[in-house]
Amino acid sequence: MAERHHARARSFYPRLTRSAYLRPMNSKTIFSTEPHKGWLPWGILAPFLFLAFVIASVLIPSPWLKSLGLEDAKGGPIGLNGMYAYLVVAFALNGLMVLIWIWLVERRPLSTVGLTGPAPLATLFRGLLIGCVTISAVVASIGFAGGYQLAGFGPALSSPTALGSMALLLLCFAVQAGVEEFIFRGWLLSVVTRKWGQLAAVVVTTLVFTFLHWSPGQAWQDMLSTALFSVFACLWAIRAGNIWGVMGWHIGWNWLLSIGFELPVTGFVIDLPALLVQLIPQGPDLLTGGAVGPEGSLICSALLLIGILFLLRPRKA
């Protein structure tokens, strides 16, 4: 999901030790037991510190982006170039702020925020493929339920300019979704876990994630889907013992949704022809997600819930 400020085979999941999967939800560690050498913020302070980082990363570049005609009066992107800037500038600044905080204040290694584990690039790429498959499954399920009218096949394939823009968007979503996973499922999840345990950390991270994706008048099913998205991502990170896979999943999900079907991604419409199939929504918002797009559909919530149950399953000895 793109922040608004602004299951498959077991082989896809990293094979971890038995103890990692059986670690209780009140455990005070997720990714690494290496200690911090600086100051770790209190559990109650961490969400507010997180929000301060987010607000600063939005407000600092906003005047500059407005002067370039890339951002409107409400902070939304203007045109495709505005979307590139939206996905890269604030998120990169946000990630940099959190990274500096970890290095200079908490003084703990990046392994403790999920940047650990073997073959990170391969794990990231597998996650990206799973993200493309899962969002395709969401869209296909809505289509089979009668939520879309088929309007054409792959119109972007005849436009080299559109294909180039899609490749650039992949890089932009890699920054946006990668940073979101680093700051949410990496830093916030791990710092609250070290204070209150994993269960409380999942709840706190999900509440903050849902709040930052909320806007006035938004339908309840949109918020339900957002919360389930966060819970799924948190559980994936905890079960895997790193954030590489879920980072790739988030990138693939956002990217293919934005360019594959001419459908909104978290309420944003990308002005490009569809890479795969052009779809026109029809039917109630509960089915199609309305202006939010497939992520606001109850079908999306149901599939995310299935994914959550899959991640909660006991691992066989």
PDB file of N, CA and C in Angstrom, residues 95-187:
ATOM      1  N   GLY A  95      13.169   7.433   5.516  1.00  0.00           N
ATOM      2  CA  GLY A  95      14.047   6.302   5.792  1.00  0.00           C
ATOM      3  C   GLY A  95      15.412   6.743   6.298  1.00  0.00           C
ATOM      4  N   LEU A  96      15.930   7.835   5.737  1.00  0.00           N
ATOM      5  CA  LEU A  96      17.224   8.349   6.164  1.00  0.00           C
ATOM      6  C   LEU A  96      17.167   8.831   7.613  1.00  0.00           C
ATOM      7  N   MET A  97      16.082   9.500   7.980  1.00  0.00           N
ATOM      8  CA  MET A  97      15.932   9.964   9.359  1.00  0.00           C
ATOM      9  C   MET A  97      15.954   8.802  10.342  1.00  0.00           C
ATOM     10  N   VAL A  98      15.192   7.762  10.035  1.00  0.00           N
ATOM     11  CA  VAL A  98      15.136   6.595  10.931  1.00  0.00           C
ATOM     12  C   VAL A  98      16.488   5.900  10.983  1.00  0.00           C
ATOM     13  N   LEU A  99      17.163   5.798   9.835  1.00  0.00           N
ATOM     14  CA  LEU A  99      18.475   5.160   9.792  1.00  0.00           C
ATOM     15  C   LEU A  99      19.481   5.914  10.662  1.00  0.00           C
ATOM     16  N   ILE A 100      19.493   7.234  10.566  1.00  0.00           N
ATOM     17  CA  ILE A 100      20.402   8.043  11.388  1.00  0.00           C
ATOM     18  C   ILE A 100      20.078   7.872  12.866  1.00  0.00           C
ATOM     19  N   TRP A 101      18.781   7.815  13.182  1.00  0.00           N
ATOM     20  CA  TRP A 101      18.368   7.613  14.575  1.00  0.00           C
ATOM     21  C   TRP A 101      18.902   6.282  15.109  1.00  0.00           C
ATOM     22  N   ILE A 102      18.773   5.224  14.312  1.00  0.00           N
ATOM     23  CA  ILE A 102      19.237   3.897  14.735  1.00  0.00           C
ATOM     24  C   ILE A 102      20.744   3.918  14.963  1.00  0.00           C
ATOM     25  N   TRP A 103      21.474   4.535  14.054  1.00  0.00           N
ATOM     26  CA  TRP A 103      22.932   4.547  14.148  1.00  0.00           C
ATOM     27  C   TRP A 103      23.454   5.421  15.290  1.00  0.00           C
ATOM     28  N   LEU A 104      22.871   6.634  15.438  1.00  0.00           N
ATOM     29  CA  LEU A 104      23.446   7.603  16.363  1.00  0.00           C
ATOM     30  C   LEU A 104      22.825   7.578  17.756  1.00  0.00           C
ATOM     31  N   VAL A 105      21.543   7.250  17.868  1.00  0.00           N
ATOM     32  CA  VAL A 105      20.862   7.299  19.161  1.00  0.00           C
ATOM     33  C   VAL A 105      20.738   5.898  19.775  1.00  0.00           C
ATOM     34  N   GLU A 106      20.116   4.986  19.042  1.00  0.00           N
ATOM     35  CA  GLU A 106      19.946   3.634  19.584  1.00  0.00           C
ATOM     36  C   GLU A 106      21.248   2.838  19.511  1.00  0.00           C
ATOM     37  N   ARG A 107      22.052   3.152  18.512  1.00  0.00           N
ATOM     38  CA  ARG A 107      23.355   2.504  18.328  1.00  0.00           C
ATOM     39  C   ARG A 107      23.224   0.981  18.354  1.00  0.00           C
ATOM     40  N   ARG A 108      22.420   0.487  17.424  1.00  0.00           N
ATOM     41  CA  ARG A 108      22.280  -0.964  17.295  1.00  0.00           C
ATOM     42  C   ARG A 108      22.468  -1.360  15.836  1.00  0.00           C
ATOM     43  N   PRO A 109      22.917  -2.572  15.581  1.00  0.00           N
ATOM     44  CA  PRO A 109      23.176  -2.990  14.204  1.00  0.00           C
ATOM     45  C   PRO A 109      21.895  -3.150  13.404  1.00  0.00           C
ATOM     46  N   LEU A 110      22.016  -3.047  12.083  1.00  0.00           N
ATOM     47  CA  LEU A 110      20.839  -3.146  11.209  1.00  0.00           C
ATOM     48  C   LEU A 110      20.233  -4.534  11.214  1.00  0.00           C
ATOM     49  N   SER A 111      20.974  -5.526  11.691  1.00  0.00           N
ATOM     50  CA  SER A 111      20.389  -6.867  11.811  1.00  0.00           C
ATOM     51  C   SER A 111      19.218  -6.872  12.778  1.00  0.00           C
ATOM     52  N   THR A 112      19.202  -5.943  13.748  1.00  0.00           N
ATOM     53  CA  THR A 112      18.123  -5.903  14.738  1.00  0.00           C
ATOM     54  C   THR A 112      16.856  -5.265  14.194  1.00  0.00           C
ATOM     55  N   VAL A 113      16.927  -4.646  13.001  1.00  0.00           N
ATOM     56  CA  VAL A 113      15.720  -4.086  12.376  1.00  0.00           C
ATOM     57  C   VAL A 113      15.342  -4.876  11.128  1.00  0.00           C
ATOM     58  N   GLY A 114      15.810  -6.109  11.042  1.00  0.00           N
ATOM     59  CA  GLY A 114      15.350  -7.006   9.990  1.00  0.00           C
ATOM     60  C   GLY A 114      16.202  -7.074   8.753  1.00  0.00           C
ATOM     61  N   LEU A 115      17.272  -6.264   8.679  1.00  0.00           N
ATOM     62  CA  LEU A 115      18.161  -6.322   7.519  1.00  0.00           C
ATOM     63  C   LEU A 115      19.235  -7.366   7.788  1.00  0.00           C
ATOM     64  N   THR A 116      18.808  -8.610   7.768  1.00  0.00           N
ATOM     65  CA  THR A 116      19.659  -9.720   8.133  1.00  0.00           C
ATOM     66  C   THR A 116      19.218 -10.952   7.353  1.00  0.00           C
ATOM     67  N   GLY A 117      19.925 -12.038   7.537  1.00  0.00           N
ATOM     68  CA  GLY A 117      19.552 -13.290   6.888  1.00  0.00           C
ATOM     69  C   GLY A 117      20.341 -13.551   5.625  1.00  0.00           C
ATOM     70  N   PRO A 118      20.360 -14.806   5.173  1.00  0.00           N
ATOM     71  CA  PRO A 118      21.123 -15.175   3.977  1.00  0.00           C
ATOM     72  C   PRO A 118      20.424 -14.744   2.694  1.00  0.00           C
ATOM     73  N   ALA A 119      21.184 -14.543   1.636  1.00  0.00           N
ATOM     74  CA  ALA A 119      20.682 -14.256   0.286  1.00  0.00           C
ATOM     75  C   ALA A 119      19.599 -13.181   0.280  1.00  0.00           C
ATOM     76  N   PRO A 120      19.911 -11.968   0.744  1.00  0.00           N
ATOM     77  CA  PRO A 120      18.869 -10.934   0.818  1.00  0.00           C
ATOM     78  C   PRO A 120      18.272 -10.567  -0.533  1.00  0.00           C
ATOM     79  N   LEU A 121      19.093 -10.497  -1.588  1.00  0.00           N
ATOM     80  CA  LEU A 121      18.559 -10.122  -2.900  1.00  0.00           C
ATOM     81  C   LEU A 121      17.624 -11.191  -3.447  1.00  0.00           C
ATOM     82  N   ALA A 122      17.991 -12.456  -3.274  1.00  0.00           N
ATOM     83  CA  ALA A 122      17.123 -13.544  -3.730  1.00  0.00           C
ATOM     84  C   ALA A 122      15.813 -13.552  -2.944  1.00  0.00           C
ATOM     85  N   THR A 123      15.910 -13.308  -1.647  1.00  0.00           N
ATOM     86  CA  THR A 123      14.702 -13.258  -0.811  1.00  0.00           C
ATOM     87  C   THR A 123      13.816 -12.086  -1.210  1.00  0.00           C
ATOM     88  N   LEU A 124      14.448 -10.943  -1.483  1.00  0.00           N
ATOM     89  CA  LEU A 124      13.699  -9.765  -1.932  1.00  0.00           C
ATOM     90  C   LEU A 124      12.982 -10.053  -3.251  1.00  0.00           C
ATOM     91  N   PHE A 125      13.669 -10.687  -4.180  1.00  0.00           N
ATOM     92  CA  PHE A 125      13.078 -10.976  -5.484  1.00  0.00           C
ATOM     93  C   PHE A 125      11.946 -11.988  -5.368  1.00  0.00           C
ATOM     94  N   ARG A 126      12.099 -13.009  -4.529  1.00  0.00           N
ATOM     95  CA  ARG A 126      10.999 -13.960  -4.316  1.00  0.00           C
ATOM     96  C   ARG A 126       9.788 -13.253  -3.736  1.00  0.00           C
ATOM     97  N   GLY A 127      10.042 -12.350  -2.790  1.00  0.00           N
ATOM     98  CA  GLY A 127       8.932 -11.587  -2.221  1.00  0.00           C
ATOM     99  C   GLY A 127       8.245 -10.741  -3.267  1.00  0.00           C
ATOM    100  N   LEU A 128       9.021 -10.128  -4.173  1.00  0.00           N
ATOM    101  CA  LEU A 128       8.444  -9.313  -5.243  1.00  0.00           C
ATOM    102  C   LEU A 128       7.526 -10.161  -6.129  1.00  0.00           C
ATOM    103  N   LEU A 129       7.966 -11.364  -6.455  1.00  0.00           N
ATOM    104  CA  LEU A 129       7.131 -12.254  -7.272  1.00  0.00           C
ATOM    105  C   LEU A 129       5.844 -12.620  -6.541  1.00  0.00           C
ATOM    106  N   ILE A 130       5.957 -12.903  -5.244  1.00  0.00           N
ATOM    107  CA  ILE A 130       4.765 -13.230  -4.464  1.00  0.00           C
ATOM    108  C   ILE A 130       3.816 -12.038  -4.412  1.00  0.00           C
ATOM    109  N   GLY A 131       4.381 -10.832  -4.289  1.00  0.00           N
ATOM    110  CA  GLY A 131       3.539  -9.637  -4.284  1.00  0.00           C
ATOM    111  C   GLY A 131       2.768  -9.489  -5.579  1.00  0.00           C
ATOM    112  N   CYS A 132       3.430  -9.738  -6.712  1.00  0.00           N
ATOM    113  CA  CYS A 132       2.740  -9.660  -8.003  1.00  0.00           C
ATOM    114  C   CYS A 132       1.653 -10.725  -8.108  1.00  0.00           C
ATOM    115  N   VAL A 133       1.951 -11.918  -7.612  1.00  0.00           N
ATOM    116  CA  VAL A 133       0.969 -13.010  -7.675  1.00  0.00           C
ATOM    117  C   VAL A 133      -0.229 -12.720  -6.776  1.00  0.00           C
ATOM    118  N   THR A 134       0.016 -12.224  -5.553  1.00  0.00           N
ATOM    119  CA  THR A 134      -1.085 -12.026  -4.616  1.00  0.00           C
ATOM    120  C   THR A 134      -2.011 -10.886  -5.044  1.00  0.00           C
ATOM    121  N   ILE A 135      -1.451  -9.775  -5.546  1.00  0.00           N
ATOM    122  CA  ILE A 135      -2.347  -8.708  -5.988  1.00  0.00           C
ATOM    123  C   ILE A 135      -3.095  -9.132  -7.248  1.00  0.00           C
ATOM    124  N   SER A 136      -2.465  -9.954  -8.096  1.00  0.00           N
ATOM    125  CA  SER A 136      -3.169 -10.493  -9.260  1.00  0.00           C
ATOM    126  C   SER A 136      -4.310 -11.395  -8.820  1.00  0.00           C
ATOM    127  N   ALA A 137      -4.091 -12.163  -7.744  1.00  0.00           N
ATOM    128  CA  ALA A 137      -5.147 -13.029  -7.221  1.00  0.00           C
ATOM    129  C   ALA A 137      -6.319 -12.204  -6.686  1.00  0.00           C
ATOM    130  N   VAL A 138      -6.003 -11.073  -6.030  1.00  0.00           N
ATOM    131  CA  VAL A 138      -7.062 -10.188  -5.533  1.00  0.00           C
ATOM    132  C   VAL A 138      -7.888  -9.649  -6.693  1.00  0.00           C
ATOM    133  N   VAL A 139      -7.211  -9.125  -7.717  1.00  0.00           N
ATOM    134  CA  VAL A 139      -7.904  -8.544  -8.869  1.00  0.00           C
ATOM    135  C   VAL A 139      -8.703  -9.622  -9.601  1.00  0.00           C
ATOM    136  N   ALA A 140      -8.109 -10.797  -9.792  1.00  0.00           N
ATOM    137  CA  ALA A 140      -8.806 -11.881 -10.486  1.00  0.00           C
ATOM    138  C   ALA A 140     -10.045 -12.328  -9.711  1.00  0.00           C
ATOM    139  N   SER A 141      -9.939 -12.401  -8.394  1.00  0.00           N
ATOM    140  CA  SER A 141     -11.087 -12.814  -7.568  1.00  0.00           C
ATOM    141  C   SER A 141     -12.224 -11.818  -7.672  1.00  0.00           C
ATOM    142  N   ILE A 142     -11.881 -10.522  -7.657  1.00  0.00           N
ATOM    143  CA  ILE A 142     -12.913  -9.498  -7.825  1.00  0.00           C
ATOM    144  C   ILE A 142     -13.543  -9.614  -9.202  1.00  0.00           C
ATOM    145  N   GLY A 143     -12.715  -9.871 -10.219  1.00  0.00           N
ATOM    146  CA  GLY A 143     -13.233 -10.020 -11.578  1.00  0.00           C
ATOM    147  C   GLY A 143     -14.162 -11.204 -11.713  1.00  0.00           C
ATOM    148  N   PHE A 144     -13.787 -12.355 -11.143  1.00  0.00           N
ATOM    149  CA  PHE A 144     -14.641 -13.539 -11.212  1.00  0.00           C
ATOM    150  C   PHE A 144     -15.964 -13.327 -10.477  1.00  0.00           C
ATOM    151  N   ALA A 145     -15.943 -12.440  -9.469  1.00  0.00           N
ATOM    152  CA  ALA A 145     -17.171 -12.127  -8.734  1.00  0.00           C
ATOM    153  C   ALA A 145     -18.034 -11.099  -9.454  1.00  0.00           C
ATOM    154  N   GLY A 146     -17.598 -10.637 -10.630  1.00  0.00           N
ATOM    155  CA  GLY A 146     -18.386  -9.693 -11.419  1.00  0.00           C
ATOM    156  C   GLY A 146     -18.060  -8.238 -11.178  1.00  0.00           C
ATOM    157  N   GLY A 147     -16.914  -7.955 -10.562  1.00  0.00           N
ATOM    158  CA  GLY A 147     -16.579  -6.577 -10.210  1.00  0.00           C
ATOM    159  C   GLY A 147     -15.917  -5.770 -11.310  1.00  0.00           C
ATOM    160  N   TYR A 148     -15.544  -6.412 -12.430  1.00  0.00           N
ATOM    161  CA  TYR A 148     -14.862  -5.688 -13.500  1.00  0.00           C
ATOM    162  C   TYR A 148     -15.440  -6.032 -14.860  1.00  0.00           C
ATOM    163  N   GLN A 149     -15.362  -5.050 -15.721  1.00  0.00           N
ATOM    164  CA  GLN A 149     -15.654  -5.261 -17.140  1.00  0.00           C
ATOM    165  C   GLN A 149     -14.340  -5.202 -17.898  1.00  0.00           C
ATOM    166  N   LEU A 150     -14.081  -6.205 -18.701  1.00  0.00           N
ATOM    167  CA  LEU A 150     -12.843  -6.270 -19.465  1.00  0.00           C
ATOM    168  C   LEU A 150     -12.898  -5.306 -20.633  1.00  0.00           C
ATOM    169  N   ALA A 151     -11.881  -4.415 -20.737  1.00  0.00           N
ATOM    170  CA  ALA A 151     -11.889  -3.399 -21.787  1.00  0.00           C
ATOM    171  C   ALA A 151     -10.748  -3.556 -22.781  1.00  0.00           C
ATOM    172  N   GLY A 152      -9.796  -4.439 -22.516  1.00  0.00           N
ATOM    173  CA  GLY A 152      -8.699  -4.617 -23.467  1.00  0.00           C
ATOM    174  C   GLY A 152      -7.544  -5.370 -22.843  1.00  0.00           C
ATOM    175  N   PHE A 153      -6.648  -5.841 -23.714  1.00  0.00           N
ATOM    176  CA  PHE A 153      -5.498  -6.609 -23.258  1.00  0.00           C
ATOM    177  C   PHE A 153      -4.204  -5.844 -23.549  1.00  0.00           C
ATOM    178  N   GLY A 154      -3.415  -5.599 -22.510  1.00  0.00           N
ATOM    179  CA  GLY A 154      -2.081  -5.050 -22.630  1.00  0.00           C
ATOM    180  C   GLY A 154      -1.905  -3.847 -23.525  1.00  0.00           C
ATOM    181  N   PRO A 155      -2.697  -2.788 -23.394  1.00  0.00           N
ATOM    182  CA  PRO A 155      -2.503  -1.626 -24.268  1.00  0.00           C
ATOM    183  C   PRO A 155      -1.125  -0.980 -24.120  1.00  0.00           C
ATOM    184  N   ALA A 156      -0.483  -1.152 -22.955  1.00  0.00           N
ATOM    185  CA  ALA A 156       0.832  -0.537 -22.752  1.00  0.00           C
ATOM    186  C   ALA A 156       1.923  -1.194 -23.588  1.00  0.00           C
ATOM    187  N   LEU A 157       1.684  -2.412 -24.048  1.00  0.00           N
ATOM    188  CA  LEU A 157       2.719  -3.142 -24.785  1.00  0.00           C
ATOM    189  C   LEU A 157       3.071  -2.491 -26.116  1.00  0.00           C
ATOM    190  N   SER A 158       2.176  -1.653 -26.624  1.00  0.00           N
ATOM    191  CA  SER A 158       2.441  -0.966 -27.892  1.00  0.00           C
ATOM    192  C   SER A 158       3.018   0.429 -27.687  1.00  0.00           C
ATOM    193  N   SER A 159       3.357   0.761 -26.443  1.00  0.00           N
ATOM    194  CA  SER A 159       3.875   2.096 -26.137  1.00  0.00           C
ATOM    195  C   SER A 159       5.211   2.005 -25.412  1.00  0.00           C
ATOM    196  N   PRO A 160       6.333   2.175 -26.105  1.00  0.00           N
ATOM    197  CA  PRO A 160       7.642   2.151 -25.435  1.00  0.00           C
ATOM    198  C   PRO A 160       7.758   3.202 -24.332  1.00  0.00           C
ATOM    199  N   THR A 161       7.115   4.361 -24.530  1.00  0.00           N
ATOM    200  CA  THR A 161       7.164   5.397 -23.504  1.00  0.00           C
ATOM    201  C   THR A 161       6.506   4.923 -22.220  1.00  0.00           C
ATOM    202  N   ALA A 162       5.336   4.270 -22.358  1.00  0.00           N
ATOM    203  CA  ALA A 162       4.636   3.751 -21.185  1.00  0.00           C
ATOM    204  C   ALA A 162       5.461   2.673 -20.488  1.00  0.00           C
ATOM    205  N   LEU A 163       6.100   1.796 -21.258  1.00  0.00           N
ATOM    206  CA  LEU A 163       6.915   0.735 -20.662  1.00  0.00           C
ATOM    207  C   LEU A 163       8.111   1.320 -19.918  1.00  0.00           C
ATOM    208  N   GLY A 164       8.696   2.371 -20.455  1.00  0.00           N
ATOM    209  CA  GLY A 164       9.794   3.036 -19.760  1.00  0.00           C
ATOM    210  C   GLY A 164       9.336   3.658 -18.455  1.00  0.00           C
ATOM    211  N   SER A 165       8.151   4.255 -18.489  1.00  0.00           N
ATOM    212  CA  SER A 165       7.602   4.856 -17.263  1.00  0.00           C
ATOM    213  C   SER A 165       7.321   3.786 -16.215  1.00  0.00           C
ATOM    214  N   MET A 166       6.877   2.616 -16.664  1.00  0.00           N
ATOM    215  CA  MET A 166       6.596   1.526 -15.725  1.00  0.00           C
ATOM    216  C   MET A 166       7.870   1.011 -15.073  1.00  0.00           C
ATOM    217  N   ALA A 167       8.942   0.950 -15.861  1.00  0.00           N
ATOM    218  CA  ALA A 167      10.226   0.535 -15.290  1.00  0.00           C
ATOM    219  C   ALA A 167      10.703   1.541 -14.244  1.00  0.00           C
ATOM    220  N   LEU A 168      10.522   2.824 -14.533  1.00  0.00           N
ATOM    221  CA  LEU A 168      10.899   3.858 -13.573  1.00  0.00           C
ATOM    222  C   LEU A 168      10.027   3.779 -12.319  1.00  0.00           C
ATOM    223  N   LEU A 169       8.746   3.472 -12.518  1.00  0.00           N
ATOM    224  CA  LEU A 169       7.851   3.325 -11.367  1.00  0.00           C
ATOM    225  C   LEU A 169       8.272   2.167 -10.473  1.00  0.00           C
ATOM    226  N   LEU A 170       8.807   1.110 -11.062  1.00  0.00           N
ATOM    227  CA  LEU A 170       9.290  -0.011 -10.252  1.00  0.00           C
ATOM    228  C   LEU A 170      10.381   0.463  -9.292  1.00  0.00           C
ATOM    229  N   LEU A 171      11.291   1.285  -9.789  1.00  0.00           N
ATOM    230  CA  LEU A 171      12.344   1.828  -8.928  1.00  0.00           C
ATOM    231  C   LEU A 171      11.757   2.736  -7.854  1.00  0.00           C
ATOM    232  N   CYS A 172      10.771   3.539  -8.245  1.00  0.00           N
ATOM    233  CA  CYS A 172      10.144   4.453  -7.281  1.00  0.00           C
ATOM    234  C   CYS A 172       9.398   3.688  -6.201  1.00  0.00           C
ATOM    235  N   PHE A 173       8.653   2.644  -6.593  1.00  0.00           N
ATOM    236  CA  PHE A 173       7.947   1.839  -5.596  1.00  0.00           C
ATOM    237  C   PHE A 173       8.917   1.041  -4.737  1.00  0.00           C
ATOM    238  N   ALA A 174      10.098   0.720  -5.293  1.00  0.00           N
ATOM    239  CA  ALA A 174      11.108   0.050  -4.485  1.00  0.00           C
ATOM    240  C   ALA A 174      11.541   0.959  -3.339  1.00  0.00           C
ATOM    241  N   VAL A 175      11.656   2.262  -3.607  1.00  0.00           N
ATOM    242  CA  VAL A 175      11.983   3.212  -2.549  1.00  0.00           C
ATOM    243  C   VAL A 175      10.817   3.333  -1.573  1.00  0.00           C
ATOM    244  N   GLN A 176       9.616   3.601  -2.107  1.00  0.00           N
ATOM    245  CA  GLN A 176       8.450   3.835  -1.255  1.00  0.00           C
ATOM    246  C   GLN A 176       8.119   2.634  -0.361  1.00  0.00           C
ATOM    247  N   ALA A 177       7.903   1.479  -0.977  1.00  0.00           N
ATOM    248  CA  ALA A 177       7.510   0.299  -0.203  1.00  0.00           C
ATOM    249  C   ALA A 177       8.680  -0.226   0.624  1.00  0.00           C
ATOM    250  N   GLY A 178       9.894  -0.125   0.070  1.00  0.00           N
ATOM    251  CA  GLY A 178      11.055  -0.564   0.832  1.00  0.00           C
ATOM    252  C   GLY A 178      11.231   0.238   2.106  1.00  0.00           C
ATOM    253  N   VAL A 179      11.075   1.548   2.003  1.00  0.00           N
ATOM    254  CA  VAL A 179      11.193   2.391   3.186  1.00  0.00           C
ATOM    255  C   VAL A 179      10.052   2.113   4.159  1.00  0.00           C
ATOM    256  N   GLU A 180       8.827   1.949   3.645  1.00  0.00           N
ATOM    257  CA  GLU A 180       7.715   1.646   4.551  1.00  0.00           C
ATOM    258  C   GLU A 180       7.992   0.393   5.364  1.00  0.00           C
ATOM    259  N   GLU A 181       8.500  -0.644   4.726  1.00  0.00           N
ATOM    260  CA  GLU A 181       8.780  -1.869   5.474  1.00  0.00           C
ATOM    261  C   GLU A 181       9.939  -1.663   6.441  1.00  0.00           C
ATOM    262  N   PHE A 182      10.937  -0.903   6.038  1.00  0.00           N
ATOM    263  CA  PHE A 182      12.068  -0.631   6.926  1.00  0.00           C
ATOM    264  C   PHE A 182      11.622   0.125   8.174  1.00  0.00           C
ATOM    265  N   ILE A 183      10.769   1.130   8.004  1.00  0.00           N
ATOM    266  CA  ILE A 183      10.401   1.943   9.165  1.00  0.00           C
ATOM    267  C   ILE A 183       9.266   1.321   9.980  1.00  0.00           C
ATOM    268  N   PHE A 184       8.345   0.618   9.321  1.00  0.00           N
ATOM    269  CA  PHE A 184       7.230   0.001  10.056  1.00  0.00           C
ATOM    270  C   PHE A 184       7.619  -1.367  10.616  1.00  0.00           C
ATOM    271  N   ARG A 185       7.859  -2.326   9.698  1.00  0.00           N
ATOM    272  CA  ARG A 185       8.124  -3.692  10.126  1.00  0.00           C
ATOM    273  C   ARG A 185       9.571  -3.897  10.567  1.00  0.00           C
ATOM    274  N   GLY A 186      10.458  -2.966  10.238  1.00  0.00           N
ATOM    275  CA  GLY A 186      11.830  -3.051  10.695  1.00  0.00           C
ATOM    276  C   GLY A 186      12.029  -2.314  12.005  1.00  0.00           C
ATOM    277  N   TRP A 187      11.972  -0.964  11.947  1.00  0.00           N
ATOM    278  CA  TRP A 187      12.280  -0.191  13.155  1.00  0.00           C
ATOM    279  C   TRP A 187      11.160  -0.214  14.194  1.00  0.00           C
TER     280      TRP A 187
END
